[in-house]
Every structure is written in C-alpha cells, then in structure tokens.
PDB file of C-alpha atoms in Angstrom:
ATOM      1  CA  MET A   1     -22.616  11.793  45.222  1.00  0.00           C
ATOM      2  CA  ALA A   2     -19.320  11.628  43.419  1.00  0.00           C
ATOM      3  CA  ASP A   3     -18.187  14.661  41.506  1.00  0.00           C
ATOM      4  CA  LEU A   4     -19.724  14.125  38.067  1.00  0.00           C
ATOM      5  CA  ALA A   5     -16.625  15.577  36.418  1.00  0.00           C
ATOM      6  CA  ASP A   6     -14.636  12.546  37.614  1.00  0.00           C
ATOM      7  CA  LEU A   7     -16.898  10.040  35.844  1.00  0.00           C
ATOM      8  CA  PRO A   8     -15.971  10.788  32.189  1.00  0.00           C
ATOM      9  CA  GLU A   9     -12.312  10.947  33.200  1.00  0.00           C
ATOM     10  CA  PHE A  10     -12.550   7.480  34.747  1.00  0.00           C
ATOM     11  CA  LEU A  11     -14.240   6.214  31.569  1.00  0.00           C
ATOM     12  CA  ALA A  12     -11.533   7.786  29.370  1.00  0.00           C
ATOM     13  CA  VAL A  13      -8.789   6.043  31.363  1.00  0.00           C
ATOM     14  CA  VAL A  14     -10.450   2.646  30.990  1.00  0.00           C
ATOM     15  CA  ARG A  15     -11.212   3.071  27.278  1.00  0.00           C
ATOM     16  CA  SER A  16      -7.662   4.238  26.547  1.00  0.00           C
ATOM     17  CA  GLY A  17      -6.072   1.468  28.581  1.00  0.00           C
ATOM     18  CA  GLY A  18      -3.976   3.748  30.759  1.00  0.00           C
ATOM     19  CA  PHE A  19      -3.447   7.226  32.150  1.00  0.00           C
ATOM     20  CA  ARG A  20      -0.890   8.374  29.567  1.00  0.00           C
ATOM     21  CA  ASP A  21      -2.997   7.401  26.561  1.00  0.00           C
ATOM     22  CA  ALA A  22      -6.070   8.920  28.206  1.00  0.00           C
ATOM     23  CA  ALA A  23      -4.132  12.132  28.771  1.00  0.00           C
ATOM     24  CA  ARG A  24      -3.274  12.251  25.069  1.00  0.00           C
ATOM     25  CA  VAL A  25      -6.928  11.767  24.108  1.00  0.00           C
ATOM     26  CA  THR A  26      -8.461  14.153  26.630  1.00  0.00           C
ATOM     27  CA  GLY A  27      -5.747  16.805  26.643  1.00  0.00           C
ATOM     28  CA  LYS A  28      -5.443  16.553  30.433  1.00  0.00           C
ATOM     29  CA  SER A  29      -2.449  15.494  32.473  1.00  0.00           C
ATOM     30  CA  ALA A  30      -1.920  11.865  33.456  1.00  0.00           C
ATOM     31  CA  SER A  31      -1.471  12.912  37.080  1.00  0.00           C
ATOM     32  CA  GLY A  32      -4.731  14.848  36.993  1.00  0.00           C
ATOM     33  CA  LEU A  33      -6.581  11.826  35.620  1.00  0.00           C
ATOM     34  CA  SER A  34      -5.015   9.588  38.235  1.00  0.00           C
ATOM     35  CA  GLU A  35      -6.133  11.961  40.966  1.00  0.00           C
ATOM     36  CA  ALA A  36      -9.667  12.041  39.528  1.00  0.00           C
ATOM     37  CA  VAL A  37      -9.885   8.242  39.687  1.00  0.00           C
ATOM     38  CA  ARG A  38      -8.513   8.179  43.244  1.00  0.00           C
ATOM     39  CA  ARG A  39     -11.039  10.843  44.238  1.00  0.00           C
ATOM     40  CA  LEU A  40     -13.876   8.849  42.687  1.00  0.00           C
ATOM     41  CA  GLU A  41     -12.785   5.640  44.429  1.00  0.00           C
ATOM     42  CA  ALA A  42     -12.558   7.436  47.764  1.00  0.00           C
ATOM     43  CA  ARG A  43     -16.030   8.893  47.471  1.00  0.00           C
ATOM     44  CA  LEU A  44     -17.606   5.629  46.353  1.00  0.00           C
ATOM     45  CA  GLY A  45     -15.663   3.601  48.898  1.00  0.00           C
ATOM     46  CA  VAL A  46     -14.614   0.897  46.407  1.00  0.00           C
ATOM     47  CA  ARG A  47     -11.617   0.209  44.191  1.00  0.00           C
ATOM     48  CA  LEU A  48     -12.478   0.735  40.520  1.00  0.00           C
ATOM     49  CA  LEU A  49      -9.104   0.029  38.898  1.00  0.00           C
ATOM     50  CA  ASN A  50      -6.384  -2.517  39.510  1.00  0.00           C
ATOM     51  CA  ARG A  51      -3.093  -0.792  38.738  1.00  0.00           C
ATOM     52  CA  THR A  52       0.331  -2.231  37.950  1.00  0.00           C
ATOM     53  CA  THR A  53       3.442  -0.499  36.691  1.00  0.00           C
ATOM     54  CA  ARG A  54       2.560  -1.580  33.141  1.00  0.00           C
ATOM     55  CA  SER A  55      -1.220  -1.605  32.887  1.00  0.00           C
ATOM     56  CA  ILE A  56      -4.579  -0.875  34.430  1.00  0.00           C
ATOM     57  CA  ALA A  57      -7.705  -3.029  34.470  1.00  0.00           C
ATOM     58  CA  PRO A  58     -11.155  -2.365  35.917  1.00  0.00           C
ATOM     59  CA  THR A  59     -12.265  -4.313  38.951  1.00  0.00           C
ATOM     60  CA  GLU A  60     -15.658  -6.029  39.016  1.00  0.00           C
ATOM     61  CA  ALA A  61     -17.128  -2.862  40.522  1.00  0.00           C
ATOM     62  CA  GLY A  62     -15.364  -0.814  37.863  1.00  0.00           C
ATOM     63  CA  ARG A  63     -16.738  -2.967  35.039  1.00  0.00           C
ATOM     64  CA  ARG A  64     -20.275  -2.661  36.334  1.00  0.00           C
ATOM     65  CA  LEU A  65     -19.925   1.089  36.597  1.00  0.00           C
ATOM     66  CA  ILE A  66     -18.597   1.252  33.021  1.00  0.00           C
ATOM     67  CA  ASP A  67     -21.525  -0.801  31.698  1.00  0.00           C
ATOM     68  CA  ARG A  68     -23.975   1.748  33.075  1.00  0.00           C
ATOM     69  CA  LEU A  69     -21.833   4.834  32.732  1.00  0.00           C
ATOM     70  CA  GLY A  70     -21.098   4.729  28.993  1.00  0.00           C
ATOM     71  CA  PRO A  71     -24.722   4.872  27.773  1.00  0.00           C
ATOM     72  CA  ALA A  72     -25.648   7.352  30.510  1.00  0.00           C
ATOM     73  CA  LEU A  73     -22.908   9.820  29.566  1.00  0.00           C
ATOM     74  CA  ALA A  74     -23.831   9.480  25.888  1.00  0.00           C
ATOM     75  CA  GLU A  75     -27.399  10.443  26.772  1.00  0.00           C
ATOM     76  CA  VAL A  76     -26.155  13.432  28.752  1.00  0.00           C
ATOM     77  CA  GLU A  77     -23.998  14.576  25.826  1.00  0.00           C
ATOM     78  CA  ASP A  78     -26.958  14.207  23.448  1.00  0.00           C
ATOM     79  CA  ALA A  79     -29.210  16.163  25.786  1.00  0.00           C
ATOM     80  CA  LEU A  80     -26.732  19.001  26.194  1.00  0.00           C
ATOM     81  CA  ASP A  81     -26.067  19.178  22.475  1.00  0.00           C
ATOM     82  CA  VAL A  82     -29.753  19.712  21.734  1.00  0.00           C
ATOM     83  CA  VAL A  83     -29.138  23.222  23.045  1.00  0.00           C
ATOM     84  CA  ASN A  84     -26.690  23.731  20.201  1.00  0.00           C
ATOM     85  CA  GLY A  85     -29.661  23.655  17.851  1.00  0.00           C
ATOM     86  CA  PHE A  86     -30.867  26.926  19.339  1.00  0.00           C
ATOM     87  CA  ARG A  87     -27.597  28.712  18.633  1.00  0.00           C
ATOM     88  CA  GLU A  88     -27.016  30.688  15.481  1.00  0.00           C
ATOM     89  CA  ARG A  89     -23.775  28.768  14.985  1.00  0.00           C
ATOM     90  CA  PRO A  90     -22.705  25.369  16.353  1.00  0.00           C
ATOM     91  CA  ALA A  91     -20.043  25.524  19.049  1.00  0.00           C
ATOM     92  CA  GLY A  92     -17.818  23.082  20.863  1.00  0.00           C
ATOM     93  CA  THR A  93     -15.005  20.645  20.165  1.00  0.00           C
ATOM     94  CA  LEU A  94     -14.902  18.149  17.319  1.00  0.00           C
ATOM     95  CA  LYS A  95     -12.307  15.363  17.533  1.00  0.00           C
ATOM     96  CA  LEU A  96     -11.372  13.394  14.434  1.00  0.00           C
ATOM     97  CA  ASN A  97      -9.155  10.317  14.187  1.00  0.00           C
ATOM     98  CA  VAL A  98      -7.626  10.143  10.705  1.00  0.00           C
ATOM     99  CA  PRO A  99      -4.818   8.354   8.869  1.00  0.00           C
ATOM    100  CA  VAL A 100      -1.717  10.410   8.180  1.00  0.00           C
ATOM    101  CA  SER A 101      -2.470  10.345   4.447  1.00  0.00           C
ATOM    102  CA  ALA A 102      -5.846  12.017   5.021  1.00  0.00           C
ATOM    103  CA  ALA A 103      -4.297  14.614   7.306  1.00  0.00           C
ATOM    104  CA  ARG A 104      -1.795  15.406   4.574  1.00  0.00           C
ATOM    105  CA  LEU A 105      -3.841  15.019   1.391  1.00  0.00           C
ATOM    106  CA  VAL A 106      -7.542  15.479   2.232  1.00  0.00           C
ATOM    107  CA  LEU A 107      -8.088  17.707   5.242  1.00  0.00           C
ATOM    108  CA  PRO A 108      -6.015  20.710   4.078  1.00  0.00           C
ATOM    109  CA  ARG A 109      -8.591  21.191   1.314  1.00  0.00           C
ATOM    110  CA  ILE A 110     -11.506  21.454   3.750  1.00  0.00           C
ATOM    111  CA  VAL A 111     -10.278  22.478   7.221  1.00  0.00           C
ATOM    112  CA  PRO A 112      -9.467  26.181   6.591  1.00  0.00           C
ATOM    113  CA  LYS A 113     -12.860  26.814   4.973  1.00  0.00           C
ATOM    114  CA  PHE A 114     -14.657  24.858   7.684  1.00  0.00           C
ATOM    115  CA  LEU A 115     -13.002  26.791  10.507  1.00  0.00           C
ATOM    116  CA  ALA A 116     -13.768  30.071   8.749  1.00  0.00           C
ATOM    117  CA  ALA A 117     -17.434  29.082   8.402  1.00  0.00           C
ATOM    118  CA  TYR A 118     -17.714  27.902  12.032  1.00  0.00           C
ATOM    119  CA  PRO A 119     -15.481  30.082  14.218  1.00  0.00           C
ATOM    120  CA  ASP A 120     -17.025  28.724  17.437  1.00  0.00           C
ATOM    121  CA  ILE A 121     -15.930  25.154  16.706  1.00  0.00           C
ATOM    122  CA  ARG A 122     -12.587  23.865  17.886  1.00  0.00           C
ATOM    123  CA  LEU A 123     -11.276  21.078  15.659  1.00  0.00           C
ATOM    124  CA  GLU A 124      -8.868  18.511  17.099  1.00  0.00           C
ATOM    125  CA  ILE A 125      -7.229  16.068  14.684  1.00  0.00           C
ATOM    126  CA  LEU A 126      -5.463  12.895  15.821  1.00  0.00           C
ATOM    127  CA  ALA A 127      -3.420  11.662  12.862  1.00  0.00           C
ATOM    128  CA  GLU A 128      -2.188   8.078  13.158  1.00  0.00           C
ATOM    129  CA  ASP A 129      -2.175   4.895  11.123  1.00  0.00           C
ATOM    130  CA  SER A 130      -3.282   2.435  13.789  1.00  0.00           C
ATOM    131  CA  PHE A 131      -6.878   1.421  13.173  1.00  0.00           C
ATOM    132  CA  VAL A 132      -8.538   2.246  16.470  1.00  0.00           C
ATOM    133  CA  ASP A 133     -12.059   2.373  17.845  1.00  0.00           C
ATOM    134  CA  VAL A 134     -12.763   6.079  17.420  1.00  0.00           C
ATOM    135  CA  LEU A 135     -15.258   6.165  20.271  1.00  0.00           C
ATOM    136  CA  ALA A 136     -12.890   4.394  22.639  1.00  0.00           C
ATOM    137  CA  GLU A 137     -10.261   6.991  21.713  1.00  0.00           C
ATOM    138  CA  GLY A 138     -12.640   9.772  22.700  1.00  0.00           C
ATOM    139  CA  CYS A 139     -13.189  10.936  19.113  1.00  0.00           C
ATOM    140  CA  ASP A 140     -16.461  11.950  17.496  1.00  0.00           C
ATOM    141  CA  ALA A 141     -15.672  10.598  14.039  1.00  0.00           C
ATOM    142  CA  GLY A 142     -12.888   9.283  11.868  1.00  0.00           C
ATOM    143  CA  ILE A 143     -11.682   9.043   8.303  1.00  0.00           C
ATOM    144  CA  ARG A 144     -10.896   5.631   6.862  1.00  0.00           C
ATOM    145  CA  TYR A 145     -10.930   3.720   3.602  1.00  0.00           C
ATOM    146  CA  ASP A 146     -13.740   1.285   2.869  1.00  0.00           C
ATOM    147  CA  GLU A 147     -11.823  -1.856   3.806  1.00  0.00           C
ATOM    148  CA  ARG A 148     -11.356  -0.438   7.306  1.00  0.00           C
ATOM    149  CA  LEU A 149     -14.900   0.815   7.912  1.00  0.00           C
ATOM    150  CA  GLU A 150     -16.858  -0.688  10.778  1.00  0.00           C
ATOM    151  CA  GLN A 151     -20.228  -2.091   9.767  1.00  0.00           C
ATOM    152  CA  ASP A 152     -22.276  -0.213  12.370  1.00  0.00           C
ATOM    153  CA  MET A 153     -21.013   3.212  11.279  1.00  0.00           C
ATOM    154  CA  ILE A 154     -22.465   5.776   8.904  1.00  0.00           C
ATOM    155  CA  ALA A 155     -20.031   6.635   6.111  1.00  0.00           C
ATOM    156  CA  VAL A 156     -19.924   9.856   4.081  1.00  0.00           C
ATOM    157  CA  PRO A 157     -17.530  10.262   1.126  1.00  0.00           C
ATOM    158  CA  ILE A 158     -14.826  12.837   1.764  1.00  0.00           C
ATOM    159  CA  GLY A 159     -11.920  13.716  -0.501  1.00  0.00           C
ATOM    160  CA  PRO A 160     -11.260  12.486  -4.057  1.00  0.00           C
ATOM    161  CA  ARG A 161     -13.399   9.488  -4.976  1.00  0.00           C
ATOM    162  CA  GLU A 162     -10.585   7.718  -6.757  1.00  0.00           C
ATOM    163  CA  GLN A 163      -6.928   7.592  -5.822  1.00  0.00           C
ATOM    164  CA  ARG A 164      -3.891   5.673  -7.049  1.00  0.00           C
ATOM    165  CA  MET A 165      -0.832   4.131  -5.502  1.00  0.00           C
ATOM    166  CA  ALA A 166       2.189   5.434  -7.405  1.00  0.00           C
ATOM    167  CA  ALA A 167       5.758   4.177  -7.611  1.00  0.00           C
ATOM    168  CA  ALA A 168       8.673   6.473  -8.360  1.00  0.00           C
ATOM    169  CA  ALA A 169      12.419   6.923  -8.082  1.00  0.00           C
ATOM    170  CA  SER A 170      14.943   9.581  -8.933  1.00  0.00           C
ATOM    171  CA  PRO A 171      16.176   9.718 -12.540  1.00  0.00           C
ATOM    172  CA  ASP A 172      19.715   9.265 -11.234  1.00  0.00           C
ATOM    173  CA  TYR A 173      18.780   6.054  -9.405  1.00  0.00           C
ATOM    174  CA  LEU A 174      17.013   4.647 -12.472  1.00  0.00           C
ATOM    175  CA  ASP A 175      19.994   5.529 -14.658  1.00  0.00           C
ATOM    176  CA  ARG A 176      22.152   3.420 -12.344  1.00  0.00           C
ATOM    177  CA  ALA A 177      19.775   0.570 -11.492  1.00  0.00           C
ATOM    178  CA  GLY A 178      17.793   0.318 -14.704  1.00  0.00           C
ATOM    179  CA  ARG A 179      14.179   1.075 -15.572  1.00  0.00           C
ATOM    180  CA  THR A 180      11.372  -1.413 -15.109  1.00  0.00           C
ATOM    181  CA  GLU A 181       8.839  -2.901 -17.522  1.00  0.00           C
ATOM    182  CA  HIS A 182       7.055  -5.345 -15.206  1.00  0.00           C
ATOM    183  CA  PRO A 183       6.439  -5.328 -11.418  1.00  0.00           C
ATOM    184  CA  ARG A 184       8.662  -8.403 -11.073  1.00  0.00           C
ATOM    185  CA  ASP A 185      11.592  -6.223 -12.128  1.00  0.00           C
ATOM    186  CA  LEU A 186      11.340  -4.559  -8.693  1.00  0.00           C
ATOM    187  CA  LEU A 187      12.776  -7.698  -7.124  1.00  0.00           C
ATOM    188  CA  ALA A 188      16.174  -6.480  -8.329  1.00  0.00           C
ATOM    189  CA  HIS A 189      15.663  -2.939  -6.978  1.00  0.00           C
ATOM    190  CA  ARG A 190      16.189  -1.198  -3.657  1.00  0.00           C
ATOM    191  CA  CYS A 191      12.730  -0.302  -2.356  1.00  0.00           C
ATOM    192  CA  LEU A 192      11.774   2.057   0.470  1.00  0.00           C
ATOM    193  CA  LEU A 193       9.180   0.720   2.901  1.00  0.00           C
ATOM    194  CA  GLY A 194       6.910   1.950   5.668  1.00  0.00           C
ATOM    195  CA  ARG A 195       5.956   0.272   8.925  1.00  0.00           C
ATOM    196  CA  PHE A 196       2.577   0.722  10.602  1.00  0.00           C
ATOM    197  CA  ARG A 197       2.307   1.289  14.321  1.00  0.00           C
ATOM    198  CA  GLY A 198       1.169  -2.316  14.788  1.00  0.00           C
ATOM    199  CA  GLY A 199       4.388  -3.582  13.194  1.00  0.00           C
ATOM    200  CA  ALA A 200       3.193  -4.547   9.707  1.00  0.00           C
ATOM    201  CA  LEU A 201       5.209  -3.391   6.711  1.00  0.00           C
ATOM    202  CA  THR A 202       3.808  -1.724   3.596  1.00  0.00           C
ATOM    203  CA  ASN A 203       4.618  -4.951   1.803  1.00  0.00           C
ATOM    204  CA  PRO A 204       3.817  -6.583  -0.594  1.00  0.00           C
ATOM    205  CA  TRP A 205       3.395  -3.908  -3.223  1.00  0.00           C
ATOM    206  CA  GLU A 206       0.378  -4.429  -5.469  1.00  0.00           C
ATOM    207  CA  PHE A 207       0.058  -3.465  -9.129  1.00  0.00           C
ATOM    208  CA  GLU A 208      -2.711  -3.908 -11.680  1.00  0.00           C
ATOM    209  CA  LYS A 209      -2.956  -3.749 -15.466  1.00  0.00           C
ATOM    210  CA  ASP A 210      -5.640  -5.022 -17.850  1.00  0.00           C
ATOM    211  CA  GLY A 211      -7.239  -7.038 -15.075  1.00  0.00           C
ATOM    212  CA  GLU A 212      -3.967  -8.660 -13.998  1.00  0.00           C
ATOM    213  CA  ILE A 213      -3.014  -8.081 -10.360  1.00  0.00           C
ATOM    214  CA  VAL A 214       0.597  -8.647  -9.337  1.00  0.00           C
ATOM    215  CA  LYS A 215       1.837  -8.597  -5.742  1.00  0.00           C
ATOM    216  CA  ILE A 216       5.565  -8.254  -5.158  1.00  0.00           C
ATOM    217  CA  GLU A 217       7.455  -8.761  -1.892  1.00  0.00           C
ATOM    218  CA  VAL A 218      10.075  -6.051  -2.123  1.00  0.00           C
ATOM    219  CA  SER A 219      13.050  -5.211   0.072  1.00  0.00           C
ATOM    220  CA  GLY A 220      15.420  -2.333   0.518  1.00  0.00           C
ATOM    221  CA  PRO A 221      17.652  -0.197   2.687  1.00  0.00           C
ATOM    222  CA  LEU A 222      15.084   1.998   4.457  1.00  0.00           C
ATOM    223  CA  ILE A 223      11.987   1.447   6.610  1.00  0.00           C
ATOM    224  CA  VAL A 224      10.152   4.446   8.071  1.00  0.00           C
ATOM    225  CA  SER A 225       7.161   4.860  10.346  1.00  0.00           C
ATOM    226  CA  THR A 226       4.009   5.515   8.323  1.00  0.00           C
ATOM    227  CA  SER A 227       2.848   7.901  11.037  1.00  0.00           C
ATOM    228  CA  GLY A 228       5.733  10.330  10.678  1.00  0.00           C
ATOM    229  CA  GLY A 229       8.485   9.131   8.393  1.00  0.00           C
ATOM    230  CA  ILE A 230       6.947   9.331   4.928  1.00  0.00           C
ATOM    231  CA  ASP A 231       8.536  12.679   4.087  1.00  0.00           C
ATOM    232  CA  CYS A 232      11.910  11.213   5.056  1.00  0.00           C
ATOM    233  CA  ALA A 233      11.353   8.297   2.673  1.00  0.00           C
ATOM    234  CA  ILE A 234      10.363  10.656  -0.144  1.00  0.00           C
ATOM    235  CA  GLU A 235      13.498  12.737   0.369  1.00  0.00           C
ATOM    236  CA  ALA A 236      15.542   9.529   0.365  1.00  0.00           C
ATOM    237  CA  ALA A 237      13.963   8.550  -2.947  1.00  0.00           C
ATOM    238  CA  ILE A 238      14.729  12.006  -4.364  1.00  0.00           C
ATOM    239  CA  GLY A 239      18.310  11.546  -3.173  1.00  0.00           C
ATOM    240  CA  GLY A 240      18.644   8.297  -5.127  1.00  0.00           C
ATOM    241  CA  ALA A 241      18.172   5.721  -2.344  1.00  0.00           C
ATOM    242  CA  GLY A 242      15.634   3.611  -4.218  1.00  0.00           C
ATOM    243  CA  VAL A 243      12.027   3.181  -5.347  1.00  0.00           C
ATOM    244  CA  ILE A 244       9.113   4.450  -3.251  1.00  0.00           C
ATOM    245  CA  ALA A 245       5.425   3.506  -3.543  1.00  0.00           C
ATOM    246  CA  ILE A 246       2.799   5.744  -1.966  1.00  0.00           C
ATOM    247  CA  PHE A 247      -0.276   7.855  -2.752  1.00  0.00           C
ATOM    248  CA  GLU A 248       0.066   9.560  -6.110  1.00  0.00           C
ATOM    249  CA  GLU A 249      -0.959  12.931  -4.631  1.00  0.00           C
ATOM    250  CA  TRP A 250       1.904  12.747  -2.180  1.00  0.00           C
ATOM    251  CA  LEU A 251       4.425  12.307  -4.987  1.00  0.00           C
ATOM    252  CA  ARG A 252       2.839  14.554  -7.607  1.00  0.00           C
ATOM    253  CA  PRO A 253       4.757  17.773  -6.755  1.00  0.00           C
ATOM    254  CA  HIS A 254       8.060  15.918  -7.020  1.00  0.00           C
ATOM    255  CA  LEU A 255       7.020  14.183 -10.238  1.00  0.00           C
ATOM    256  CA  GLU A 256       5.998  17.487 -11.793  1.00  0.00           C
ATOM    257  CA  ALA A 257       9.286  19.078 -10.701  1.00  0.00           C
ATOM    258  CA  GLY A 258      11.277  16.244 -12.270  1.00  0.00           C
ATOM    259  CA  LYS A 259      12.848  15.226  -8.963  1.00  0.00           C
ATOM    260  CA  LEU A 260      11.164  11.846  -9.237  1.00  0.00           C
ATOM    261  CA  GLU A 261      10.357   9.742 -12.292  1.00  0.00           C
ATOM    262  CA  PRO A 262       7.296   7.461 -12.512  1.00  0.00           C
ATOM    263  CA  VAL A 263       7.971   3.753 -12.206  1.00  0.00           C
ATOM    264  CA  LEU A 264       5.536   1.266 -13.811  1.00  0.00           C
ATOM    265  CA  GLN A 265       2.962   4.026 -14.325  1.00  0.00           C
ATOM    266  CA  ASP A 266       0.766   1.771 -16.494  1.00  0.00           C
ATOM    267  CA  TRP A 267       0.513  -0.570 -13.501  1.00  0.00           C
ATOM    268  CA  TRP A 268      -0.518   1.977 -10.848  1.00  0.00           C
ATOM    269  CA  GLN A 269      -3.527   0.590  -9.009  1.00  0.00           C
ATOM    270  CA  SER A 270      -6.644   2.682  -8.394  1.00  0.00           C
ATOM    271  CA  PHE A 271      -8.799   2.449  -5.273  1.00  0.00           C
ATOM    272  CA  SER A 272     -11.825   4.258  -3.871  1.00  0.00           C
ATOM    273  CA  GLY A 273     -11.333   7.417  -1.850  1.00  0.00           C
ATOM    274  CA  PRO A 274     -11.787   7.810   1.909  1.00  0.00           C
ATOM    275  CA  PHE A 275     -14.928   8.168   3.992  1.00  0.00           C
ATOM    276  CA  LEU A 276     -15.838  10.226   7.023  1.00  0.00           C
ATOM    277  CA  TYR A 277     -17.506   7.796   9.404  1.00  0.00           C
ATOM    278  CA  TYR A 278     -19.365   8.215  12.678  1.00  0.00           C
ATOM    279  CA  PRO A 279     -21.846   6.329  14.897  1.00  0.00           C
ATOM    280  CA  GLY A 280     -25.483   6.485  13.847  1.00  0.00           C
ATOM    281  CA  ARG A 281     -26.792   8.361  16.859  1.00  0.00           C
ATOM    282  CA  LYS A 282     -30.204  10.023  16.762  1.00  0.00           C
ATOM    283  CA  HIS A 283     -28.833  13.419  17.726  1.00  0.00           C
ATOM    284  CA  LEU A 284     -25.412  14.239  16.325  1.00  0.00           C
ATOM    285  CA  PRO A 285     -23.349  16.790  18.261  1.00  0.00           C
ATOM    286  CA  GLY A 286     -23.600  20.199  16.621  1.00  0.00           C
ATOM    287  CA  PRO A 287     -19.914  20.382  15.562  1.00  0.00           C
ATOM    288  CA  LEU A 288     -20.068  16.914  14.008  1.00  0.00           C
ATOM    289  CA  ARG A 289     -23.322  17.660  12.185  1.00  0.00           C
ATOM    290  CA  ALA A 290     -21.764  20.839  10.782  1.00  0.00           C
ATOM    291  CA  PHE A 291     -18.668  18.957   9.592  1.00  0.00           C
ATOM    292  CA  VAL A 292     -20.724  16.170   8.008  1.00  0.00           C
ATOM    293  CA  ASP A 293     -22.818  18.688   6.100  1.00  0.00           C
ATOM    294  CA  PHE A 294     -19.666  20.587   5.077  1.00  0.00           C
ATOM    295  CA  ALA A 295     -18.017  17.394   3.802  1.00  0.00           C
ATOM    296  CA  ARG A 296     -21.132  16.460   1.811  1.00  0.00           C
ATOM    297  CA  ALA A 297     -21.184  19.860   0.111  1.00  0.00           C
ATOM    298  CA  ALA A 298     -17.445  20.065  -0.637  1.00  0.00           C
ATOM    299  CA  ARG A 299     -16.246  19.683  -4.216  1.00  0.00           C
ATOM    300  CA  TRP A 300     -13.135  17.594  -4.804  1.00  0.00           C
TER     301      TRP A 300
END
C-alpha cells in the first residue's frame, strides 16, 4: 500500500493547480510535495500527473484516483474529528479564506477572544480578494459577502450587519479641485482605484440617494492591488493625490482625525455585512464548530 500521508498531498497539488500554490495552502515545501507525488507514483506503478514547466494536470489514472480519494479523505477527517467531541476543548487547525477587508475590519474584533477561549486551536487566515473555492484551497471555511456566496454552503452572519462604501479626499485636495454635489462631479476629479487579483478594477463607483442609483466610471493617477495596496492608496489620498472610495470603517479613523473629508456623504451606499460560510457536512470539525458558535454569539 502507498503511504497514506502521500495521498492528501497529491490531492492538494491537484486542487491547487501546482506545487507552489499547494505549498502555500498546506504550509509544506513545493519540493516536499513533488517528492510525495513521485513516491506515490512509484509505489502505485502509474503516472498520476502530467507535468510541464508551466502547469500540471492529472492523467486518466490520476483523475480516477481523485474521484475516489476526495470523498474518502473527507470521511476519514470526519471520523477522526468525532474524537474531538470527547475532549474538554476542541483542538486542531482551522483555515479560513477571507477578503482583505474582513481580515482588516472584522476578524480583529473576534480573533483574540476566540484564541483565548480555545488555546488548543491554531487559526490560519488566508487573506486575498480572489474568489476561490475554499475547499479546493484546503480551507475549512471562508468569509464572503452575499453576492459571492455559493448556493450549497451554510452561511452565518459575522461582523456588522450593515456597512457603507465611503468616498473621501484630503481637505487640501478638495480646496484645489473643488467639492462635489453629485456623483457625476467625480468625472472631473482624480480618483484612486484598486485592482483585484483577477485583473478587474474597482470601477465603476456606485452611489445611491433617495432610491436613485448612479454608477460613475472614474479615472485617476493611482491603481493599487486590493490584496495589499489599500493602505498605500489611503495615504495617497491623505497626501492630496485624489478621491478614494472604500469601506467606511477603513476610512473612519482618518475622517475623525480630519486628515480626510467626506465626499458625497449623502450618496454613500449601504450593503449587507459579510457571512462566514462552510460546507453543510454532518460532522463539522471541532475547530470549525467552535468558531461558528463563537461567531453566532459575538456582538457587533
């Protein structure tokens, strides 16, 4: 029989689409994962992956193994986690895939208290703005907004139940460029944009007032990655580079300090808060069950 430890590593490589991405998800080295797959192929006597310098793809034998392996490993994980129910405190690793905004604005309110309540749980947070299959990424659950929720998932509210997109600029910039009364006025302004990992821009900007929704295609001198450049864009706005539009909570400290001034505040659009979502399995892993219960009980 093949070493059972090599089977989940093979599955992680296929689900991630490569050794480097699988290494990021599993926390193991790409070379170690490659060796595990080679070892598995040698023991089974068949090639499981076709490899090129740019990609990997399962062979027919590999696909058949994956079809049987995924459900089998899920059953094994469920069976082992039943033991967690006999512990005084849940233990193990919990992996969450969350947008950067949730990592910045939602999780800091809950993570310290959760870790204090469950010292035997190790929490791993993957913060990114690409909308991935959380299970394929090796995660137990994710946080997303309702328009991004998958239909076969269970969703639990987490964080504030209503949020707003806010626009702001430095007083100095507005003194020079002029203040706005209608979203269309932004067409004459320098606006700071974000770009998602998939390439899409945070454009158009959407505003709402008295039932009227206005979408404006803006432009400007700066585009930052939404996964890591938002703070840079905020500092640029504070420095007078232009108008920024982002979660109100992200801008609130700078608005309260007077470094930024609200733009079109009567037009800021509200939307429902995020959800913790996870697959509807009969037996949830102990760490995930603890986090779900903690999120349900939290006050926001």
